[in-house]
Amino acid sequence: MTDLQALPKHQQYIGGAFVDSAAGAWLESYNPFTGKPWALVPRSGADDANRAVEAAHTALTSGPWSRLTASQRGALLRKLGDLIARDAERLARIEVQDNGKLLAEMGAQLRYLPQWYYYYGGLADKIEGSVIPVDRPDMFTFTRHEPVGVVVAIVPWNSPLLLASWKLAPALAAGCTVVLKPSEFTSVSALAFCKLVEEAGFPPGAVNVVTGFGSEVGPPLVQHEKVAKIAFTGGEAGGQRVLEGAARGLKGVTLELGGKSPNIVFADASIDDAVKGAISGIFAATGQTCIAGSRLLLHESIHDEFLRKLVAFARTARMGDPLSLDTQIGPVTTRPQFEKVLHYIEVAKSEGATCVLGGGPAARPECGEGWFVEPTIFSDVHNQMRIAREEVFGPVLSVIRFKDEDDAVRIANDSPYGLAAGIWTKSIKRAIGLSQRLQAGSVWVNTYRAVSYMAPFGGYKHSGLGRENGQDAIYEFLQTKCVWISTADEVPNPFIMR
Ligand code: NAD
């Protein structure tokens, strides 16, 4: 039994101060490799949400943040990027302890993370309004882009600081202030990140972090009247609740939700490359990525050979301690998620899919007490089965046959989701044609799971609303004002609209 009182306690960050929750309550953060708690974070509620939003609102309207120029905001963001670069290894290790993803992946992710702050820091003072050549000779008319206001950013557990930064960097560059709510399963890195925010010199209230259960602290944040916008990444059900809460206050929302993405392999593809692409689509990050290529669509002429090679390759995957650089598949992040993945494996079996690899919890000695699931592959899946329609968010692959291009597009698009898709082919004609026909926010050709701060990211259909990353993302946090200045000698007929 772990002595909870002996665990390190991490305070939340409100109005530039590190504080406990108003109720003085704590919740445990678990290490999925050991299955044991390793840290405590504040368990916040409505009082904490109010304090954080008030701090963000004061900073936005009358604090030092509100008086910074766009260039000064950009400089602060670039400084924060430098500090993240300095501490990338330390932050990556924290995230691995919280979410069990591989240090090899989280290290690379954290070393890449500063680019979001450099990119949006650079963009901050390049957002220009325009003079409109309006159709009235005695009017000078121009536009300004102004921050939307206080932003609530809510993120899940699979890439905590990356997904937070997709929101924080453009929102701060736009001049907004932010209240970040990390996942209750992985809050420690966000609290460590606040120390860097402070060191970079951000004025109090510009960035606030409150921790706690989504059901307790989420609604008071989303529904607070001084919040203008919610930027949410998470599951479909959570996204719907956020949208409903936001609708009552007529707030703006961006949603980055789940997926059931097709990874489509044609007969003319390089089979060895496509096998690696299928592996990276579903077993990287233990399948816990929104863009997981969880439906593998194989042309019938290569189906058997491909499946053989895929199973042989996946069988070699080394599971174990995510902090070891040799490990290729780590644990599932949370106990409920572990149970959910195992449940879906049973659902697939009961639906008649054929389990050709894995199919249960991993009992390998190197997996210890952690929450590990064997890399699992189902063949003979058809697209109406639950295992082909619902997001598992784990290392479970559904393999589906197709006859020709039209059949592949029909199956790929026959999904409630539309986050991503992969195409493996040597034909440029097919690649371009298909990339236009697939209903997905990201389409990768002969690669999978590539993202960049420069490239817009988001979902079609139930996978989301709005886009993150790239130049357009900053406009998710800006609103346009049009200013009309009359240069007429006198006010014309006041009874007629001009
Ligand atoms: P989740 O929806 O359970 O939780 C996400 C966040 O929402 C957490 O911080 C949680 O505390 C909070 N939350 C829960 N209920 C809330 C409420 N009523 N009001 C406000 N906030 C609330 O998702 P999860 O299990 O943490 O993450 C997995 C999901 O995230 C998967 O569906 C995955 O596809 C999705 N995801 C999407 C993307 C993307 O960019 N599209 C990226 C990563 C993960």
Coordinates of C-alpha atoms and ligand atoms in Angstrom, one line a residue:
M1 CA 0.0 0.0 0.0
T2 CA 1.3 3.4 -1.0
D3 CA 1.4 6.0 1.8
L4 CA -0.5 8.8 0.0
Q5 CA 0.6 11.4 2.5
A6 CA 4.2 10.7 1.5
L7 CA 3.6 11.4 -2.2
P8 CA 4.9 14.7 -3.6
K9 CA 2.1 17.4 -3.8
H10 CA 1.9 19.7 -6.8
Q11 CA 0.0 22.9 -6.5
Q12 CA -2.1 24.5 -9.2
Y13 CA -1.4 27.9 -10.7
I14 CA -3.9 30.8 -10.4
G15 CA -3.3 34.5 -10.9
G16 CA 0.5 34.0 -10.7
A17 CA 0.5 32.0 -7.4
F18 CA 0.9 28.3 -6.7
V19 CA -2.1 27.3 -4.5
D20 CA -3.9 24.3 -3.1
S21 CA -7.5 23.7 -4.1
A22 CA -10.1 25.8 -2.2
A23 CA -11.4 22.7 -0.5
G24 CA -7.8 21.5 0.3
A25 CA -8.6 18.2 -1.5
W26 CA -6.1 16.1 -3.5
L27 CA -6.3 13.4 -6.1
E28 CA -3.7 10.8 -6.9
S29 CA -1.8 10.6 -10.2
Y30 CA -0.9 7.0 -11.2
N31 CA 2.1 5.6 -12.9
P32 CA 0.7 3.1 -15.5
F33 CA 3.9 1.1 -15.6
T34 CA 3.7 0.3 -11.9
G35 CA 0.0 0.7 -11.4
K36 CA 0.7 2.8 -8.3
P37 CA 0.2 6.5 -7.4
W38 CA 3.3 8.6 -7.6
A39 CA 2.0 12.2 -7.1
L40 CA -0.9 14.2 -5.7
V41 CA -2.5 17.1 -7.5
P42 CA -5.3 19.5 -6.3
R43 CA -8.8 18.2 -6.7
S44 CA -10.6 21.4 -7.7
G45 CA -14.2 22.4 -8.0
A46 CA -16.3 25.4 -8.7
D47 CA -14.5 27.8 -6.3
D48 CA -11.2 27.1 -8.0
A49 CA -12.7 27.5 -11.5
N50 CA -14.1 30.9 -10.5
R51 CA -10.8 32.1 -9.0
A52 CA -8.9 31.0 -12.2
V53 CA -11.4 32.6 -14.6
E54 CA -11.5 35.9 -12.5
A55 CA -7.7 36.0 -12.5
A56 CA -7.6 35.4 -16.3
H57 CA -10.3 38.1 -16.8
T58 CA -8.5 40.7 -14.7
A59 CA -5.3 40.0 -16.6
L60 CA -7.1 40.4 -19.9
T61 CA -9.0 43.6 -19.0
S62 CA -6.8 45.6 -16.7
G63 CA -3.6 43.7 -15.7
P64 CA -0.1 44.2 -17.2
W65 CA -0.9 41.5 -19.8
S66 CA -3.6 43.8 -21.3
R67 CA -0.9 46.5 -21.9
L68 CA 1.7 44.4 -23.6
T69 CA 2.2 45.0 -27.3
A70 CA 1.9 42.1 -29.7
S71 CA 5.7 42.1 -30.1
Q72 CA 6.1 41.8 -26.3
R73 CA 3.7 38.9 -26.2
G74 CA 5.7 37.3 -29.0
A75 CA 9.0 37.7 -27.0
L76 CA 7.4 36.1 -24.0
L77 CA 6.3 33.1 -26.0
R78 CA 9.7 32.7 -27.5
K79 CA 11.3 32.9 -24.1
L80 CA 8.9 30.2 -22.9
G81 CA 9.9 28.1 -25.9
D82 CA 13.6 28.4 -24.9
L83 CA 12.8 27.3 -21.3
I84 CA 10.8 24.3 -22.6
A85 CA 13.8 23.3 -24.8
R86 CA 16.1 23.6 -21.8
D87 CA 13.8 21.3 -19.6
A88 CA 12.5 19.0 -22.4
E89 CA 14.0 15.9 -20.9
R90 CA 12.7 16.6 -17.4
L91 CA 9.2 17.3 -18.7
A92 CA 9.2 14.2 -20.9
R93 CA 10.1 12.0 -17.9
I94 CA 7.2 13.5 -15.9
E95 CA 4.8 12.8 -18.8
V96 CA 6.1 9.2 -19.1
Q97 CA 5.5 8.6 -15.4
D98 CA 1.9 9.9 -15.8
N99 CA 0.8 8.4 -19.1
G100 CA 3.2 5.6 -19.7
K101 CA 4.1 6.6 -23.3
L102 CA 7.6 5.8 -24.4
L103 CA 10.3 8.1 -23.3
A104 CA 11.7 7.8 -26.9
E105 CA 8.4 9.4 -28.2
M106 CA 7.8 11.9 -25.4
G107 CA 11.4 13.0 -25.4
A108 CA 11.1 13.8 -29.2
Q109 CA 7.7 15.4 -28.6
L110 CA 9.0 17.7 -25.8
R111 CA 12.1 18.7 -27.8
Y112 CA 9.8 19.6 -30.7
L113 CA 7.3 21.5 -28.5
P114 CA 9.2 24.8 -28.4
Q115 CA 8.5 25.2 -32.1
W116 CA 4.8 26.0 -31.3
Y117 CA 5.9 28.9 -29.0
Y118 CA 8.5 30.1 -31.6
Y119 CA 6.0 29.9 -34.5
Y120 CA 3.0 31.7 -32.7
G121 CA 5.5 34.0 -31.0
G122 CA 6.6 35.1 -34.4
L123 CA 3.0 35.4 -35.7
A124 CA 1.8 37.5 -32.8
D125 CA 2.8 40.9 -34.3
K126 CA 2.0 39.9 -37.9
I127 CA -1.7 39.9 -37.5
E128 CA -2.8 42.9 -39.5
G129 CA -6.2 44.4 -40.1
S130 CA -7.0 46.0 -43.4
V131 CA -8.3 49.2 -44.9
I132 CA -11.5 48.5 -46.7
P133 CA -12.0 50.5 -50.0
V134 CA -15.6 50.8 -48.8
D135 CA -18.2 52.1 -51.3
R136 CA -18.7 55.5 -49.6
P137 CA -16.4 58.3 -50.6
D138 CA -16.6 60.1 -47.2
M139 CA -15.8 57.1 -45.0
F140 CA -12.5 55.6 -43.8
T141 CA -13.1 52.0 -42.8
F142 CA -10.7 49.5 -41.4
T143 CA -10.6 46.2 -39.5
R144 CA -8.8 45.2 -36.3
H145 CA -8.3 41.7 -34.9
E146 CA -8.9 41.6 -31.2
P147 CA -8.6 38.7 -28.7
V148 CA -11.8 36.9 -28.1
G149 CA -11.3 37.0 -24.4
V150 CA -10.7 34.4 -21.7
V151 CA -10.0 30.9 -23.2
V152 CA -10.6 27.7 -21.3
A153 CA -8.3 24.9 -22.7
I154 CA -9.2 21.3 -21.8
V155 CA -6.9 18.5 -22.8
P156 CA -6.7 14.7 -22.4
W157 CA -4.0 12.4 -21.1
N158 CA -2.3 11.1 -24.2
S159 CA -0.1 14.0 -25.1
P160 CA -0.7 16.5 -22.2
L161 CA 1.7 19.4 -22.9
L162 CA 1.6 19.0 -26.7
L163 CA -2.2 19.3 -26.9
A164 CA -2.2 22.1 -24.3
S165 CA 0.4 24.0 -26.4
W166 CA -1.7 23.7 -29.5
K167 CA -4.2 25.9 -27.7
L168 CA -2.0 28.0 -25.4
A169 CA 0.5 29.3 -28.0
P170 CA -2.0 30.7 -30.5
A171 CA -4.4 31.9 -27.8
L172 CA -1.6 33.9 -26.0
A173 CA -0.2 35.2 -29.3
A174 CA -3.7 36.5 -30.1
G175 CA -3.7 38.3 -26.7
C176 CA -6.2 36.1 -24.9
T177 CA -5.6 34.8 -21.4
V178 CA -6.0 31.1 -20.7
V179 CA -7.3 28.7 -18.0
L180 CA -5.9 25.3 -18.7
K181 CA -7.5 22.1 -17.3
P182 CA -5.3 19.1 -17.9
S183 CA -6.7 15.5 -17.6
E184 CA -7.2 14.3 -14.0
F185 CA -4.9 11.4 -15.0
T186 CA -1.9 13.4 -16.2
S187 CA -1.8 16.9 -14.6
V188 CA 1.7 16.9 -13.2
S189 CA 3.5 18.1 -16.4
A190 CA 1.1 21.1 -16.7
L191 CA 1.9 22.2 -13.2
A192 CA 5.7 21.8 -13.8
F193 CA 5.1 23.9 -17.0
C194 CA 3.6 26.7 -14.9
K195 CA 7.0 27.2 -13.3
L196 CA 8.4 27.9 -16.7
V197 CA 5.6 30.3 -17.5
E198 CA 6.5 32.2 -14.3
E199 CA 10.2 32.1 -15.1
A200 CA 9.6 33.4 -18.6
G201 CA 8.0 36.5 -17.0
F202 CA 4.3 36.2 -18.0
P203 CA 2.2 38.6 -16.0
P204 CA -0.1 37.0 -13.4
G205 CA -3.3 35.6 -14.7
A206 CA -2.2 35.3 -18.4
V207 CA -1.8 31.5 -17.9
N208 CA -3.7 29.6 -15.1
V209 CA -3.9 25.9 -14.5
V210 CA -6.6 24.2 -12.5
T211 CA -6.6 20.4 -12.0
G212 CA -9.3 18.0 -11.0
F213 CA -12.0 15.7 -12.4
G214 CA -13.6 16.8 -15.6
S215 CA -17.1 16.3 -14.2
E216 CA -16.3 18.6 -11.1
V217 CA -14.2 21.4 -12.4
G218 CA -15.1 21.2 -16.1
P219 CA -18.7 22.5 -16.1
P220 CA -18.0 25.6 -13.9
L221 CA -15.1 26.5 -16.2
V222 CA -17.1 26.0 -19.4
Q223 CA -20.2 27.8 -18.1
H224 CA -18.5 30.8 -16.4
E225 CA -19.9 34.0 -17.9
K226 CA -16.5 35.6 -18.3
V227 CA -15.2 32.8 -20.5
A228 CA -15.4 33.5 -24.2
K229 CA -14.1 30.4 -25.8
I230 CA -13.4 26.8 -25.1
A231 CA -10.7 24.8 -26.9
F232 CA -11.3 21.2 -26.1
T233 CA -9.5 18.0 -27.0
G234 CA -10.9 14.7 -25.8
G235 CA -13.6 12.1 -26.4
E236 CA -16.8 12.6 -28.3
A237 CA -19.0 12.4 -25.2
G238 CA -16.9 15.1 -23.4
G239 CA -17.0 17.2 -26.5
Q240 CA -20.7 17.1 -26.7
R241 CA -21.0 18.1 -23.0
V242 CA -18.7 21.0 -23.6
L243 CA -20.6 22.1 -26.7
E244 CA -23.9 22.0 -24.8
G245 CA -22.5 24.0 -21.9
A246 CA -21.0 26.5 -24.3
A247 CA -24.2 26.8 -26.3
R248 CA -26.0 28.2 -23.2
G249 CA -23.5 31.0 -23.0
L250 CA -23.2 31.4 -26.8
K251 CA -19.4 30.8 -26.6
G252 CA -17.1 29.8 -29.3
V253 CA -15.8 26.3 -29.3
T254 CA -13.1 24.3 -31.0
L255 CA -13.3 20.5 -30.6
E256 CA -10.6 17.9 -31.4
L257 CA -12.3 14.6 -30.8
G258 CA -11.9 10.9 -31.6
G259 CA -11.3 8.9 -34.7
K260 CA -11.5 5.5 -36.4
S261 CA -9.1 6.3 -39.2
P262 CA -8.6 4.1 -42.3
N263 CA -5.1 3.2 -43.3
I264 CA -5.5 2.0 -46.9
V265 CA -3.0 -0.2 -48.7
F266 CA -3.2 -0.8 -52.4
A267 CA -1.5 -3.6 -54.3
D268 CA 1.0 -1.3 -55.9
A269 CA 2.4 0.0 -52.5
S270 CA 5.8 -0.9 -51.2
I271 CA 4.6 -3.7 -48.9
D272 CA 7.4 -3.4 -46.4
D273 CA 6.9 0.3 -46.0
A274 CA 3.2 -0.1 -45.6
V275 CA 3.6 -2.8 -42.9
K276 CA 5.7 -0.2 -41.0
G277 CA 3.0 2.4 -41.7
A278 CA 0.3 0.1 -40.3
I279 CA 2.4 -0.6 -37.2
S280 CA 3.0 3.1 -36.5
G281 CA -0.7 3.7 -37.1
I282 CA -1.9 1.4 -34.4
F283 CA 0.9 0.3 -32.1
A284 CA 2.8 3.5 -31.7
A285 CA 1.7 5.2 -28.4
T286 CA 0.0 1.9 -27.6
G287 CA -2.7 3.0 -30.0
Q288 CA -3.7 5.8 -27.7
T289 CA -3.7 8.5 -30.3
C290 CA -6.7 10.2 -31.8
I291 CA -5.2 9.7 -35.3
A292 CA -4.6 5.9 -34.8
G293 CA -4.9 4.0 -38.1
S294 CA -7.3 1.6 -36.4
R295 CA -9.0 0.3 -39.5
L296 CA -6.4 -1.3 -41.9
L297 CA -8.0 -1.6 -45.4
L298 CA -6.1 -4.1 -47.5
H299 CA -6.6 -4.7 -51.2
E300 CA -7.8 -8.3 -51.6
S301 CA -4.9 -9.3 -53.8
I302 CA -2.3 -8.6 -51.1
H303 CA -4.4 -9.3 -48.1
D304 CA -3.0 -12.6 -47.0
E305 CA 0.7 -11.8 -47.7
F306 CA 0.4 -8.4 -46.0
L307 CA -1.3 -9.8 -42.9
R308 CA 1.4 -12.5 -42.6
K309 CA 4.1 -9.9 -42.7
L310 CA 2.3 -7.6 -40.4
V311 CA 1.7 -10.2 -37.7
A312 CA 5.3 -11.3 -37.9
F313 CA 6.5 -7.8 -37.5
A314 CA 4.1 -6.9 -34.6
R315 CA 5.1 -10.2 -32.9
T316 CA 8.6 -8.8 -32.4
A317 CA 7.5 -5.7 -30.6
R318 CA 9.3 -5.3 -27.2
M319 CA 6.9 -4.4 -24.4
G320 CA 8.0 -3.1 -21.0
D321 CA 9.2 0.0 -19.1
P322 CA 8.4 3.1 -21.1
L323 CA 11.5 4.8 -19.7
S324 CA 13.7 2.3 -21.3
L325 CA 14.7 3.4 -24.8
D326 CA 14.5 -0.2 -26.1
T327 CA 10.8 -0.5 -25.3
Q328 CA 8.5 -0.3 -28.3
I329 CA 5.1 -0.7 -26.7
G330 CA 4.2 0.7 -23.3
P331 CA 1.3 0.3 -21.0
V332 CA -2.2 1.7 -21.4
T333 CA -2.4 5.0 -19.5
T334 CA -5.3 4.5 -17.2
R335 CA -7.0 1.6 -15.4
P336 CA -10.5 2.4 -16.9
Q337 CA -8.9 2.6 -20.4
F338 CA -7.2 -0.7 -19.8
E339 CA -10.5 -2.3 -19.0
K340 CA -12.2 -0.6 -22.0
V341 CA -9.6 -1.9 -24.4
L342 CA -10.0 -5.5 -23.0
H343 CA -13.8 -5.1 -23.3
Y344 CA -13.5 -4.1 -27.0
I345 CA -11.4 -7.2 -27.6
E346 CA -14.2 -9.3 -26.3
V347 CA -16.7 -7.4 -28.4
A348 CA -14.7 -8.1 -31.5
K349 CA -14.4 -11.8 -30.7
S350 CA -18.2 -12.0 -30.0
E351 CA -18.9 -10.3 -33.3
G352 CA -17.0 -13.0 -35.2
A353 CA -13.8 -11.2 -36.1
T354 CA -10.7 -13.5 -36.2
C355 CA -8.0 -12.7 -33.6
V356 CA -4.7 -13.3 -35.4
L357 CA -2.4 -11.7 -32.8
G358 CA -2.7 -10.9 -29.1
G359 CA -6.2 -10.7 -27.8
G360 CA -5.8 -10.1 -24.1
P361 CA -3.7 -8.5 -21.3
A362 CA 0.0 -8.9 -21.6
A363 CA 1.4 -11.2 -19.0
R364 CA 5.1 -10.8 -20.0
P365 CA 7.6 -10.6 -17.1
E366 CA 8.9 -7.2 -18.3
C367 CA 5.4 -5.8 -18.0
G368 CA 5.3 -6.2 -14.2
E369 CA 2.2 -4.9 -12.5
G370 CA 1.5 -2.4 -15.3
W371 CA -1.7 -2.0 -17.4
F372 CA -0.4 -3.8 -20.6
V373 CA -2.5 -5.1 -23.5
E374 CA -0.9 -7.4 -26.1
P375 CA -0.7 -5.8 -29.5
T376 CA -3.9 -7.2 -31.1
I377 CA -4.9 -7.7 -34.7
F378 CA -8.4 -8.8 -35.9
S379 CA -8.9 -10.0 -39.5
D380 CA -12.3 -10.8 -41.1
V381 CA -13.7 -7.5 -39.8
H382 CA -16.4 -5.9 -41.8
N383 CA -17.2 -2.2 -41.5
Q384 CA -20.5 -2.5 -39.7
M385 CA -19.0 -4.3 -36.7
R386 CA -18.6 -2.2 -33.5
I387 CA -14.8 -2.9 -33.6
A388 CA -14.8 -1.0 -37.0
R389 CA -17.0 1.8 -35.9
E390 CA -16.2 2.7 -32.3
E391 CA -12.9 4.2 -31.1
V392 CA -11.0 1.8 -28.9
F393 CA -8.0 4.0 -28.2
G394 CA -5.7 1.1 -27.6
P395 CA -3.4 -1.4 -29.5
V396 CA -6.3 -3.1 -31.4
L397 CA -6.3 -3.2 -35.2
S398 CA -9.3 -4.1 -37.4
V399 CA -8.3 -5.5 -40.8
I400 CA -10.9 -5.1 -43.6
R401 CA -10.6 -6.2 -47.2
F402 CA -11.5 -4.1 -50.2
K403 CA -12.0 -4.8 -53.9
D404 CA -11.1 -1.6 -55.7
E405 CA -10.6 2.1 -55.3
D406 CA -14.4 2.9 -55.1
D407 CA -14.8 0.2 -52.5
A408 CA -11.9 1.5 -50.4
V409 CA -13.4 5.1 -50.5
R410 CA -16.9 3.8 -49.6
I411 CA -15.6 1.8 -46.6
A412 CA -13.2 4.6 -45.5
N413 CA -15.9 7.2 -45.5
D414 CA -18.6 5.0 -44.0
S415 CA -17.7 6.1 -40.4
P416 CA -19.1 8.6 -38.0
Y417 CA -15.5 10.0 -37.7
G418 CA -13.3 11.8 -40.1
L419 CA -10.0 12.7 -38.4
A420 CA -7.3 11.2 -40.5
A421 CA -6.6 8.7 -43.3
G422 CA -3.5 7.0 -44.8
I423 CA -3.0 5.9 -48.4
W424 CA -0.2 3.5 -49.5
T425 CA 0.4 3.5 -53.2
K426 CA 3.0 4.3 -55.8
S427 CA 0.5 5.9 -58.1
I428 CA 0.5 9.7 -57.8
K429 CA -2.8 9.8 -59.7
R430 CA -4.4 7.5 -57.2
A431 CA -2.8 9.4 -54.3
I432 CA -4.1 12.8 -55.4
G433 CA -7.5 11.5 -56.5
L434 CA -8.1 9.7 -53.2
S435 CA -6.8 12.4 -51.0
Q436 CA -9.7 14.5 -52.4
R437 CA -12.4 11.9 -51.9
L438 CA -11.6 10.9 -48.4
Q439 CA -13.6 12.6 -45.6
A440 CA -10.7 13.4 -43.2
G441 CA -9.0 16.4 -41.8
S442 CA -5.5 14.9 -42.4
V443 CA -4.6 12.6 -45.3
W444 CA -1.1 11.0 -45.3
V445 CA 0.3 9.3 -48.4
N446 CA 3.1 6.8 -47.9
T447 CA 3.5 8.0 -44.3
Y448 CA 1.4 8.1 -41.2
R449 CA 1.0 10.2 -38.0
A450 CA 3.0 13.2 -39.1
V451 CA 2.0 16.5 -37.5
S452 CA 3.6 20.0 -37.4
Y453 CA 3.0 23.4 -35.8
M454 CA 2.7 24.7 -39.4
A455 CA 0.1 22.3 -40.7
P456 CA -3.7 22.7 -39.9
F457 CA -5.1 19.8 -37.9
G458 CA -8.7 18.9 -37.1
G459 CA -11.6 16.6 -37.9
Y460 CA -14.5 16.1 -40.3
K461 CA -17.9 14.9 -38.9
H462 CA -17.8 13.6 -35.3
S463 CA -14.0 14.2 -35.1
G464 CA -14.3 17.8 -34.3
L465 CA -15.0 21.4 -35.1
G466 CA -12.4 24.0 -36.1
R467 CA -8.7 23.6 -36.7
E468 CA -5.5 23.8 -34.6
N469 CA -2.0 24.5 -35.8
G470 CA -0.9 26.6 -38.8
Q471 CA -1.5 30.2 -39.4
D472 CA -5.3 30.0 -39.4
A473 CA -5.4 28.6 -35.8
I474 CA -4.7 32.1 -34.4
Y475 CA -8.0 33.3 -35.9
E476 CA -9.8 30.8 -33.7
F477 CA -8.8 33.2 -30.8
L478 CA -9.4 36.5 -32.5
Q479 CA -12.5 38.4 -33.4
T480 CA -12.7 41.1 -36.2
K481 CA -13.9 44.6 -35.5
C482 CA -14.7 46.9 -38.3
V483 CA -14.2 50.7 -37.6
W484 CA -16.1 53.3 -39.7
I485 CA -14.8 56.9 -39.5
S486 CA -16.8 59.5 -41.3
T487 CA -14.9 62.2 -43.1
A488 CA -18.1 64.0 -44.3
D489 CA -18.5 67.7 -43.5
E490 CA -21.9 67.0 -42.0
V491 CA -24.1 64.2 -40.8
P492 CA -26.4 63.4 -43.7
N493 CA -30.1 62.5 -43.4
P494 CA -30.3 60.8 -40.0
F495 CA -33.5 58.9 -40.9
I496 CA -31.9 56.8 -43.6
M497 CA -29.4 54.1 -43.1
R498 CA -26.1 54.8 -44.9
Ligands
NAD1 P1 -12.2 12.8 -22.1 O1 -13.1 13.4 -23.1 O2 -12.6 11.8 -21.1 O3 -11.4 13.9 -21.3 C1 -10.7 15.0 -21.9 C2 -10.7 16.2 -21.0 O4 -12.0 16.6 -20.8 C3 -10.2 15.8 -19.6 O5 -9.4 16.9 -19.1 C4 -11.4 15.7 -18.8 O6 -11.2 16.0 -17.4 C5 -12.3 16.8 -19.4 N1 -13.7 16.6 -19.2 C6 -14.4 15.5 -19.0 N2 -15.7 15.8 -18.8 C7 -15.8 17.1 -18.9 C8 -16.9 18.0 -18.8 N3 -18.2 17.6 -18.5 N4 -16.7 19.4 -18.9 C9 -15.5 19.8 -19.2 N5 -14.4 19.0 -19.3 C10 -14.6 17.7 -19.1 O7 -11.0 12.2 -23.1 P2 -9.8 11.3 -22.6 O8 -10.2 9.9 -22.2 O9 -9.0 12.1 -21.6 O10 -8.9 11.3 -23.9 C11 -9.1 10.4 -24.9 C12 -10.0 11.0 -26.1 O11 -9.3 12.2 -26.5 C13 -10.1 10.1 -27.2 O12 -11.4 10.0 -27.7 C14 -9.2 10.7 -28.3 O13 -9.5 10.4 -29.6 C15 -9.3 12.1 -28.0 N6 -8.2 12.9 -28.5 C16 -8.4 13.7 -29.6 C17 -7.3 14.4 -30.2 C18 -7.5 15.3 -31.4 O14 -6.7 16.2 -31.6 N7 -8.6 15.1 -32.2 C19 -6.1 14.3 -29.6 C20 -5.9 13.4 -28.5 C21 -7.0 12.8 -28.0

